[in-house]
Each structure stands twice: as structure tokens, then as C-alpha cells.
Coordinates of C-alpha atoms and ligand atoms in Angstrom, one line a residue:
M77 CA -32.9 41.4 27.8
T78 CA -35.1 41.9 24.7
K79 CA -38.8 41.2 24.8
K80 CA -38.4 38.2 22.6
L81 CA -35.8 36.6 24.9
L82 CA -37.9 37.3 28.0
A83 CA -40.9 35.7 26.2
S84 CA -38.9 32.5 25.4
A85 CA -37.4 32.4 28.9
A86 CA -41.0 32.6 30.3
L87 CA -42.1 29.9 27.9
L88 CA -39.3 27.6 29.1
S89 CA -40.1 28.1 32.7
V90 CA -43.8 27.5 32.1
L91 CA -43.1 24.3 30.3
A92 CA -40.6 23.0 32.9
G93 CA -43.1 23.9 35.7
A94 CA -46.0 22.2 33.9
G95 CA -44.2 18.9 34.2
L96 CA -43.9 18.4 30.5
A97 CA -40.3 17.3 30.7
E98 CA -41.0 13.8 29.5
T99 CA -41.0 12.8 25.8
P100 CA -44.3 12.0 24.2
P101 CA -44.9 8.5 23.0
L102 CA -45.2 7.7 19.3
E103 CA -48.1 5.6 18.0
Q104 CA -47.2 2.6 15.9
K105 CA -48.8 3.1 12.4
E106 CA -48.4 2.3 8.7
R107 CA -47.6 5.8 7.6
Y108 CA -46.2 8.8 9.5
K109 CA -46.3 12.5 8.8
V110 CA -42.7 13.5 9.4
G111 CA -41.2 17.0 9.7
F112 CA -37.6 17.7 8.7
A113 CA -36.8 21.4 9.3
Q114 CA -33.5 21.9 7.4
M115 CA -31.5 25.0 8.4
E116 CA -30.0 26.0 5.0
S117 CA -29.1 24.5 1.6
N118 CA -26.0 26.4 0.6
N119 CA -23.6 23.5 0.7
P120 CA -23.3 19.9 -0.5
W121 CA -23.5 18.5 3.0
R122 CA -26.9 20.0 3.7
I123 CA -28.2 19.0 0.3
A124 CA -27.0 15.4 0.8
E125 CA -28.7 15.3 4.2
T126 CA -32.0 16.6 2.8
K127 CA -31.8 14.2 0.0
S128 CA -31.2 11.4 2.4
F129 CA -34.5 12.3 4.2
H130 CA -36.4 12.4 0.9
D131 CA -34.9 9.1 -0.2
T132 CA -35.9 7.5 3.1
A133 CA -39.4 8.9 2.9
E134 CA -40.3 6.3 0.3
S135 CA -38.8 3.3 2.0
C136 CA -39.9 4.3 5.5
N137 CA -43.5 5.2 4.6
W138 CA -43.3 8.8 5.5
D139 CA -45.3 11.8 4.2
L140 CA -42.4 14.1 4.5
I141 CA -42.7 17.8 5.1
A142 CA -39.2 19.3 4.5
T143 CA -38.5 23.0 4.9
D144 CA -35.4 25.2 4.4
A145 CA -34.7 28.0 6.8
A146 CA -32.1 29.6 4.5
G147 CA -29.6 30.2 7.2
S148 CA -31.9 31.9 9.7
A149 CA -32.6 30.4 13.1
A150 CA -35.7 32.6 13.4
K151 CA -37.1 31.1 10.2
Q152 CA -36.2 27.6 11.4
V153 CA -38.3 28.3 14.5
A154 CA -41.2 29.5 12.4
D155 CA -40.9 26.4 10.1
V156 CA -41.2 24.2 13.2
D157 CA -44.3 26.2 14.2
S158 CA -45.9 25.6 10.9
M159 CA -45.1 21.9 11.0
I160 CA -46.8 21.7 14.4
A161 CA -49.8 23.4 12.9
Q162 CA -49.8 20.9 10.1
G163 CA -50.1 18.0 12.6
I164 CA -46.8 16.2 12.1
D165 CA -46.3 12.9 14.1
V166 CA -42.6 13.4 14.7
L167 CA -40.0 16.1 14.2
F168 CA -36.4 15.7 13.0
L169 CA -34.5 18.9 13.7
P170 CA -31.0 20.0 13.0
P171 CA -30.8 23.1 15.2
R172 CA -28.7 25.7 13.4
E173 CA -27.5 27.2 16.7
E174 CA -27.4 25.7 20.2
K175 CA -29.7 28.2 22.0
P176 CA -32.3 29.9 19.6
L177 CA -33.9 26.6 18.7
I178 CA -34.7 25.5 22.2
P179 CA -38.1 27.1 22.3
A180 CA -39.0 25.2 19.1
V181 CA -38.0 21.9 20.7
M182 CA -40.1 22.7 23.8
K183 CA -43.1 23.7 21.7
A184 CA -43.1 20.6 19.6
Q185 CA -42.8 18.5 22.7
A186 CA -45.6 20.4 24.4
A187 CA -47.8 19.7 21.3
G188 CA -47.2 16.0 21.9
I189 CA -44.7 15.6 19.1
P190 CA -41.5 13.5 19.8
V191 CA -38.4 15.4 18.7
F192 CA -35.2 13.9 17.5
L193 CA -32.2 16.3 17.0
V194 CA -30.2 15.3 14.0
D195 CA -26.6 16.3 13.2
R196 CA -26.4 19.2 15.6
S197 CA -27.5 19.5 19.2
V198 CA -28.8 22.2 21.6
D199 CA -27.4 23.7 24.8
P200 CA -27.2 20.6 27.1
D201 CA -27.6 22.8 30.2
V202 CA -31.1 23.8 29.1
A203 CA -32.6 21.0 27.0
K204 CA -31.8 17.4 27.7
P205 CA -32.3 14.1 25.9
G206 CA -35.0 11.9 27.4
E207 CA -36.6 14.9 28.9
H208 CA -37.1 17.7 26.3
F209 CA -36.3 15.7 23.2
V210 CA -35.9 12.0 22.6
A211 CA -32.3 11.8 21.4
F212 CA -29.5 13.5 19.5
L213 CA -28.5 11.5 16.4
G214 CA -25.0 12.6 15.4
S215 CA -21.2 12.6 15.6
D216 CA -18.8 13.3 18.5
F217 CA -17.6 16.7 17.4
I218 CA -15.0 17.0 20.1
D219 CA -13.5 13.7 19.0
Q220 CA -13.5 15.0 15.3
G221 CA -11.5 18.0 16.4
E222 CA -9.1 15.9 18.4
R223 CA -8.6 13.5 15.4
A224 CA -7.8 16.4 13.1
A225 CA -5.2 17.7 15.6
D226 CA -3.7 14.2 16.0
W227 CA -3.3 13.8 12.3
L228 CA -1.5 17.2 12.2
I229 CA 0.7 16.4 15.1
E230 CA 1.8 13.1 13.4
N231 CA 2.1 14.4 9.9
F232 CA 3.4 18.0 10.1
E233 CA 7.0 18.1 9.0
G234 CA 8.1 21.7 9.8
D235 CA 9.5 23.0 13.0
Q236 CA 6.8 25.5 13.6
G237 CA 3.1 25.3 12.7
I238 CA 1.4 28.7 12.4
I239 CA -2.3 27.9 12.4
V240 CA -5.3 29.8 11.2
E241 CA -8.6 28.3 12.3
L242 CA -11.8 28.8 10.4
E243 CA -14.7 28.2 12.7
G244 CA -18.2 27.1 11.8
T245 CA -21.4 28.9 12.6
T246 CA -21.1 30.8 15.8
G247 CA -23.1 29.2 18.6
S248 CA -23.6 25.9 16.8
S249 CA -22.6 22.7 18.5
P250 CA -20.2 21.4 15.9
A251 CA -18.3 24.8 15.9
N252 CA -18.1 24.9 19.7
D253 CA -17.0 21.3 20.0
R254 CA -14.7 21.0 17.0
K255 CA -12.8 24.1 18.3
Q256 CA -12.6 22.6 21.8
G257 CA -11.3 19.2 20.7
F258 CA -8.7 20.6 18.3
D259 CA -7.5 23.5 20.4
E260 CA -7.0 21.5 23.5
R261 CA -5.2 18.7 21.7
I262 CA -2.9 21.0 19.7
A263 CA -2.0 23.0 22.9
Q264 CA -0.1 19.9 24.0
D265 CA 2.5 20.2 21.3
D266 CA 4.5 23.4 21.5
R267 CA 5.5 23.4 17.9
F268 CA 2.1 24.8 17.1
Q269 CA 0.5 28.2 17.6
I270 CA -3.1 29.2 16.6
V271 CA -2.6 32.8 15.5
A272 CA -6.2 33.5 14.4
S273 CA -9.5 31.8 14.9
Q274 CA -12.5 33.3 13.1
T275 CA -15.9 32.2 11.9
G276 CA -16.5 31.4 8.2
D277 CA -20.1 30.3 9.0
F278 CA -19.4 26.8 7.5
A279 CA -19.7 28.5 4.1
R280 CA -17.2 28.3 1.2
D281 CA -17.5 31.9 0.2
L282 CA -17.0 33.3 3.6
G283 CA -14.2 30.9 4.3
R284 CA -12.4 32.3 1.2
Q285 CA -13.0 35.9 2.3
V286 CA -11.9 35.4 5.9
M287 CA -8.8 33.5 4.7
E288 CA -8.0 36.4 2.3
T289 CA -8.2 38.9 5.2
L290 CA -6.3 36.7 7.7
L291 CA -3.5 36.1 5.1
Q292 CA -2.8 39.8 5.1
A293 CA -2.4 39.9 8.8
H294 CA -0.5 36.5 9.1
P295 CA 1.4 35.9 5.9
D296 CA 3.5 33.3 7.7
V297 CA 0.6 30.9 8.1
N298 CA 1.4 27.3 7.2
V299 CA -1.5 25.4 8.6
V300 CA -5.3 25.9 8.1
Y301 CA -7.7 24.0 10.3
A302 CA -11.3 24.5 9.0
H303 CA -14.3 23.2 10.9
N304 CA -15.8 21.9 7.6
D305 CA -14.7 21.1 4.0
E306 CA -16.6 24.0 2.4
M307 CA -14.5 26.6 4.3
A308 CA -11.3 24.5 3.6
I309 CA -12.0 24.7 -0.1
G310 CA -12.6 28.4 0.2
A311 CA -9.3 28.8 2.1
I312 CA -7.5 26.8 -0.7
Q313 CA -8.9 29.2 -3.3
A314 CA -7.7 32.2 -1.2
L315 CA -4.3 30.7 -0.7
E316 CA -3.8 29.9 -4.4
L317 CA -4.9 33.4 -5.4
A318 CA -2.2 34.8 -3.1
G319 CA 0.4 32.6 -4.8
R320 CA 0.6 30.0 -2.0
K321 CA 0.7 26.2 -2.6
P322 CA -1.8 24.4 -0.4
G323 CA -0.5 20.9 0.3
E324 CA 3.1 22.0 -0.2
D325 CA 3.6 25.2 1.9
V326 CA 0.3 25.1 3.8
T327 CA -1.1 22.0 5.4
I328 CA -4.9 21.9 5.2
V329 CA -6.9 20.0 7.9
S330 CA -10.6 19.7 7.8
I331 CA -13.8 17.8 8.6
D332 CA -16.8 16.3 6.6
G333 CA -15.6 14.2 3.7
T334 CA -17.3 16.0 0.7
R335 CA -16.5 15.0 -2.9
D336 CA -14.5 18.3 -3.4
A337 CA -12.5 17.6 -0.3
L338 CA -11.6 14.1 -1.3
Q339 CA -10.6 15.4 -4.7
A340 CA -8.4 18.1 -3.0
I341 CA -6.7 15.3 -1.1
I342 CA -6.2 13.2 -4.3
D343 CA -4.8 16.4 -5.9
G344 CA -2.4 16.8 -3.0
K345 CA -3.9 20.1 -1.8
M346 CA -5.5 18.9 1.4
G347 CA -4.0 16.6 4.1
V348 CA -7.0 15.1 5.9
T349 CA -10.7 15.3 6.4
V350 CA -12.3 13.6 9.3
E351 CA -15.7 12.2 8.3
S352 CA -19.0 13.7 9.4
S353 CA -21.7 11.9 7.5
P354 CA -24.8 13.7 6.3
F355 CA -26.8 10.5 5.5
F356 CA -29.2 10.6 8.4
G357 CA -32.4 9.3 6.7
P358 CA -32.0 5.6 7.3
L359 CA -30.8 6.1 10.9
A360 CA -33.8 8.4 11.5
C361 CA -36.2 5.7 10.2
E362 CA -34.6 3.0 12.4
V363 CA -34.5 5.0 15.6
M364 CA -38.1 6.3 15.1
G365 CA -39.3 2.7 14.6
K366 CA -37.7 1.5 17.8
Y367 CA -39.1 4.4 19.7
A368 CA -42.6 3.7 18.4
A369 CA -42.2 0.1 19.5
G370 CA -41.4 1.3 23.0
E371 CA -37.7 0.5 23.0
E372 CA -35.4 2.5 25.1
I373 CA -33.5 5.0 23.0
P374 CA -30.1 6.3 24.3
G375 CA -29.9 10.0 24.7
W376 CA -27.1 10.1 22.1
V377 CA -27.3 7.8 19.1
Q378 CA -23.7 8.2 18.1
V379 CA -22.5 8.1 14.5
E380 CA -19.1 6.5 13.9
D381 CA -16.8 8.6 11.6
R382 CA -14.0 7.4 9.3
I383 CA -11.0 9.5 8.3
F384 CA -9.9 10.3 4.8
T385 CA -6.3 10.9 3.8
A386 CA -4.1 10.3 0.7
D387 CA -4.2 6.6 1.7
N388 CA -7.9 6.0 1.0
A389 CA -9.5 9.2 -0.6
A390 CA -9.5 7.7 -4.1
E391 CA -11.2 4.5 -2.8
H392 CA -14.1 6.6 -1.4
I393 CA -14.6 9.4 -3.8
D394 CA -17.4 7.6 -5.7
E395 CA -19.6 7.4 -2.7
A396 CA -19.0 11.0 -1.7
Y397 CA -21.4 13.9 -2.2
Ligands
GYE61 O1 -20.0 19.6 9.3 C1 -21.3 21.1 8.1 C2 -22.7 21.5 8.1 O2 -23.9 20.0 11.6 C3 -22.4 18.2 11.4 O3 -23.0 21.4 9.5 C4 -23.1 19.4 10.7 C5 -22.1 20.4 10.0 C6 -21.3 19.9 8.9 O4 -23.1 22.6 7.5 O5 -20.6 21.0 6.9

């Protein structure tokens, strides 16, 4: 174990032993100093989420401190540290990965700051809602993966589906759960085989590069399941460069509901995207208000997701991001 890991393990056991495993109350006041520690801003989903917090700051009376960790869990931890030093009243945190952000959650809580996890969660074996943080606000990622698989099972017309899976950020809750939901469901239909599953870090460029490489090894691929739309769009670019016809000879299945994905569905290149909404600002305002008023908050404030296909993509593209 490295020194750093030992130090954070020690911190965790000190905090647990000190009986701090209870979420701090939130005072009711006119204005709040609110921290939002964003993990990265390299895709439309993240940008839409950050904008949603900025838009909400006005209507919810927040002085918002928003940071951008530029894809580094270590920077995200440091950003939380600096917010604690600046005296925020409440923290909204989308933990980039499940484990490295746990010390940041514990530290904020130890400083008397209620923590709400938004859009991604942490390792449930180590940090728990109602104890170490107030609640997780977000989607059911296992269900998203299952719904993507169900759509494929119902709509795939060939005899044999050769699937390449593009995974999200390694160690992140949506990557873990979207994989589990899809893989388990698809294993029940023996027409399908997942021949490769590799991370594209939820990023368009990496999705494209990984798809290019996997195409060489598996030229017979006829299904791509991407854990988000950005990687799906990257995969479409790689397939087209290789002379393939996404939507005709390759079925593309994805998650999020970005504008580019809805356009790809309208253009006939993508089959489905299961929604995962980035608009967390208003929900954050509402849940925080209830918490300050002493209301009981469920450990998981679940967001309901729609599904976008050729049947409704055109109807929803104007509201997409
Ligand atoms: O699907 C992806 C983003 O955590 C739910 O992260 C979120 C995911 C979303 O980068 O596009």
C-alpha cells in the first residue's frame, strides 16, 4: 500500500471511530454558500450539468463556488479541500470514481458540511447515505444498462449479435453499473456475444480511438454498446472511417440523450439512447431546502429516465444539450 492510501485509510478509521458517522444539520437561512466540485468539462453532459447549477444559483439564492477537476480525482479532492477552507455551507459532489473521493466526503462531513452526491456515487461498502453523506441524487445505472439491453433484444434483426462494449471511466459508479445491467441481461439471449469490453473514459475521442483498434481485432462486430453518447458518437466516426454503415450494418446502443445522439437517431445512425439527465440544479435546490427544514431525505433520491428512439427523438431534440 502506498503512503497516501495508508493515510486515507487511517483517516477513515479515525472518522468512523470518532463517531462522526451522522450527517451534520443545515441551518435555514436566506442565502447559502454552495460548493459544486465538477469532475471535468470535456463533454456536453458535464457542461449542461454545471450550467444547471449556475442557473439554479440565481433562483435558489446560492453564492456558488464551482470548480473543475479537469478529469483528475486528485484535483477533485483538492478542490473540495479548498471549498471547505472557504467555508461552504453545503457540498454537491459528483465523485469521478467510486473510491478516491471517499476521503473528501468524510472530510467535508467532519467539517460540519452536509454532503450530497450528485450524478455518481461512491463505494457503498465504505461510505453510506444517511451516515457519511446525506443522499445520492441520481439515476439507476443498472436499470439503464438493462433497458439498453432490452431494446437491443427486441429490435436486433440479425441471427448473431457480435457486441463491442465501450465502458465509461474505470472505477466510476455508472461504468460499473451500466456494465452489470447490460451484460447480465444480454447473457440471457444466446444470439449475443460480447467480444470486447474496453474503457473509453466516457470521452468521444477515446471512444473513437478504442473503436478503431477494436475494429481491427473484431471486423465482424455488428453491435456497439457505449456507456455514454459521447463514446457512441466517437464509435460512429470510427466505423464510418472504416467504411461501415452505423444504423445499417452496425446497431448502436447508448445512454445519456445528448443533442448529437438524438440527431444520430434522427439520421438513422443510432438505435437508442436511454436518458441520463444532467439537469441536477433544481433537484439540488429542492432537496437541500427540505433537508434544512428537517425533513427526512431518502438515501437515494432517484431520477426517472426516459428512452429516446426513432419514435420520439425529433420531438425532444430541441430540449437536448
Ligand atoms: O452518463 C456521462 C458523464 O455520471 C451519469 O457521466 C454521469 C455520466 C454520464 O460523463 O456522460
